């Protein structure tokens, strides 16, 4: 019997050794080591042996079982290792490759131009300020020399909120906040979103962006103002653009100007963006009114200043020849992908 057990073990070991996959191994395992397998059959015969033979046959049986189980586990681990290596080879991925089918994001054209203007003015010593979009009547109007009964309050249709608050109609309130915060002399710009209860058309949005600029110092003149306007426009357009300066009325500047740019969408011939006039209002500006300096805590007898309120959204339209302001807030990826 011992010789039979050893012969069975030897043949099973060689079948395990030559097995080509886990399935073939499993066949051998069930056949030899299984509950109804050949080793179990030998176990059943033990009872018929003499006590002496049973010990030696039992040892041979246990030895065969242990060595077959060990051989089986080793070979199984080897197959599993190969399978894992294959899987790792086929399933690897490079986490640095951009995902397919998902477009990488990009900066909105407004943000790109805003960034350009910020670096330009930052390099000329201007501080970049932020102001609240929900403003008080005081900062949006009173401090800007627009008292409650002044007709200029109606120049910009206001979204009123409860409790005397409003959505700021322009970035000019940041002039006053900036003067209070920085004190004279100062140079600041304040880009931001503004809101007006307006009829929307190719050049008017209810929500758009302006960029306020202000310089306060001793002896600030219109020459300073024009220098910074020119630097701004040549920095953004990087070529000559046709502009015109005309008197403009804003209660917070005296004198006040409107700086218009020749419509770049139609080349000045006339189109819906410029309302067929050939000109687009872009950069109103002027010398800061003494009352505004006072509201900012600055003595107008000692300091003067200039301020401008760039129509940032319109500037972006001119720079990229966008023929309808509504594209900019459409969220349309076909539009945004072009920048
Ligand atoms: C003002 O808002 C003043 N606060 C600007 C200012 C600042 C003047 C400092 C003097 C000194 P105005 O309402 O004109 O001004 O708006 C300024 C610019 O914003 C316009 O020239 C135009 O380019 C842009 N703008 C005005 N309304 C809209 C609109 N509905 N949609 C898009 N852009 C607009």
PDB file of C-alpha atoms and ligand atoms in Angstrom, residues 156 169-172 175 196 198 203-206 208 210 212 250 252-253 258 281-286 307-311 313-314 325, ligand 1:
ATOM      1  CA  UNK A 156     -28.097 103.882 -14.102  1.00  0.00           C
ATOM      2  CA  UNK A 169     -24.368  99.891 -10.602  1.00  0.00           C
ATOM      3  CA  UNK A 170     -20.701 100.715 -11.196  1.00  0.00           C
ATOM      4  CA  UNK A 171     -17.264 100.102  -9.669  1.00  0.00           C
ATOM      5  CA  UNK A 172     -16.946 103.767  -8.615  1.00  0.00           C
ATOM      6  CA  UNK A 175     -12.953 104.788  -5.262  1.00  0.00           C
ATOM      7  CA  UNK A 196     -28.086  97.428 -14.098  1.00  0.00           C
ATOM      8  CA  UNK A 198     -31.320  97.473 -18.442  1.00  0.00           C
ATOM      9  CA  UNK A 203     -23.847  96.001 -26.484  1.00  0.00           C
ATOM     10  CA  UNK A 204     -25.789  96.114 -23.183  1.00  0.00           C
ATOM     11  CA  UNK A 205     -25.968  93.446 -20.472  1.00  0.00           C
ATOM     12  CA  UNK A 206     -27.723  93.606 -17.111  1.00  0.00           C
ATOM     13  CA  UNK A 208     -21.221  93.246 -16.872  1.00  0.00           C
ATOM     14  CA  UNK A 210     -16.038  97.464 -15.234  1.00  0.00           C
ATOM     15  CA  UNK A 212     -12.237 101.440 -11.952  1.00  0.00           C
ATOM     16  CA  UNK A 250     -20.602 112.408 -14.134  1.00  0.00           C
ATOM     17  CA  UNK A 252     -18.162 112.549  -9.264  1.00  0.00           C
ATOM     18  CA  UNK A 253     -15.676 114.119 -11.696  1.00  0.00           C
ATOM     19  CA  UNK A 258     -16.178 110.250 -22.400  1.00  0.00           C
ATOM     20  CA  UNK A 281     -18.369 104.271 -25.251  1.00  0.00           C
ATOM     21  CA  UNK A 282     -15.502 102.658 -23.433  1.00  0.00           C
ATOM     22  CA  UNK A 283     -13.627 104.704 -20.908  1.00  0.00           C
ATOM     23  CA  UNK A 284     -15.389 107.566 -19.110  1.00  0.00           C
ATOM     24  CA  UNK A 285     -13.012 109.518 -16.891  1.00  0.00           C
ATOM     25  CA  UNK A 286     -12.201 112.853 -15.308  1.00  0.00           C
ATOM     26  CA  UNK A 307     -10.538 108.492 -12.011  1.00  0.00           C
ATOM     27  CA  UNK A 308     -11.778 106.342 -14.863  1.00  0.00           C
ATOM     28  CA  UNK A 309     -14.414 103.630 -15.216  1.00  0.00           C
ATOM     29  CA  UNK A 310     -13.400 101.273 -18.023  1.00  0.00           C
ATOM     30  CA  UNK A 311     -16.186  99.209 -19.612  1.00  0.00           C
ATOM     31  CA  UNK A 313     -16.777  93.803 -21.060  1.00  0.00           C
ATOM     32  CA  UNK A 314     -16.896  96.201 -24.013  1.00  0.00           C
ATOM     33  CA  UNK A 325     -22.170  91.033 -25.616  1.00  0.00           C
TER      34      UNK A 325
HETATM   35  C1  LIG B   1     -19.973 104.796 -15.061  1.00  0.00           C
HETATM   36  O1  LIG B   1     -20.384 103.741 -14.643  1.00  0.00           O
HETATM   37  C2  LIG B   1     -19.023 105.619 -14.231  1.00  0.00           C
HETATM   38  N1  LIG B   1     -18.935 105.101 -12.924  1.00  0.00           N
HETATM   39  C3  LIG B   1     -17.669 105.631 -14.928  1.00  0.00           C
HETATM   40  C4  LIG B   1     -16.703 106.669 -14.418  1.00  0.00           C
HETATM   41  C5  LIG B   1     -15.780 106.316 -13.459  1.00  0.00           C
HETATM   42  C6  LIG B   1     -16.725 107.956 -14.916  1.00  0.00           C
HETATM   43  C7  LIG B   1     -14.872 107.249 -12.991  1.00  0.00           C
HETATM   44  C8  LIG B   1     -15.824 108.905 -14.443  1.00  0.00           C
HETATM   45  C9  LIG B   1     -14.908 108.524 -13.500  1.00  0.00           C
HETATM   46  P1  LIG B   1     -21.074 104.594 -17.440  1.00  0.00           P
HETATM   47  O2  LIG B   1     -22.448 104.394 -16.936  1.00  0.00           O
HETATM   48  O3  LIG B   1     -20.904 105.374 -18.663  1.00  0.00           O
HETATM   49  O4  LIG B   1     -20.134 105.219 -16.305  1.00  0.00           O
HETATM   50  O5  LIG B   1     -20.403 103.163 -17.612  1.00  0.00           O
HETATM   51  C10 LIG B   1     -19.020 103.037 -17.878  1.00  0.00           C
HETATM   52  C11 LIG B   1     -18.747 102.086 -19.031  1.00  0.00           C
HETATM   53  O6  LIG B   1     -19.348 100.827 -18.752  1.00  0.00           O
HETATM   54  C12 LIG B   1     -19.386 102.507 -20.354  1.00  0.00           C
HETATM   55  O7  LIG B   1     -18.527 103.384 -21.059  1.00  0.00           O
HETATM   56  C13 LIG B   1     -19.529 101.189 -21.083  1.00  0.00           C
HETATM   57  O8  LIG B   1     -18.315 100.839 -21.703  1.00  0.00           O
HETATM   58  C14 LIG B   1     -19.796 100.237 -19.961  1.00  0.00           C
HETATM   59  N2  LIG B   1     -21.245  99.953 -19.849  1.00  0.00           N
HETATM   60  C15 LIG B   1     -22.220 100.753 -19.390  1.00  0.00           C
HETATM   61  N3  LIG B   1     -23.415 100.126 -19.421  1.00  0.00           N
HETATM   62  C16 LIG B   1     -23.181  98.886 -19.912  1.00  0.00           C
HETATM   63  C17 LIG B   1     -24.007  97.733 -20.170  1.00  0.00           C
HETATM   64  N4  LIG B   1     -25.313  97.717 -19.895  1.00  0.00           N
HETATM   65  N5  LIG B   1     -23.425  96.622 -20.659  1.00  0.00           N
HETATM   66  C18 LIG B   1     -22.095  96.622 -20.910  1.00  0.00           C
HETATM   67  N6  LIG B   1     -21.263  97.635 -20.673  1.00  0.00           N
HETATM   68  C19 LIG B   1     -21.802  98.789 -20.195  1.00  0.00           C
END
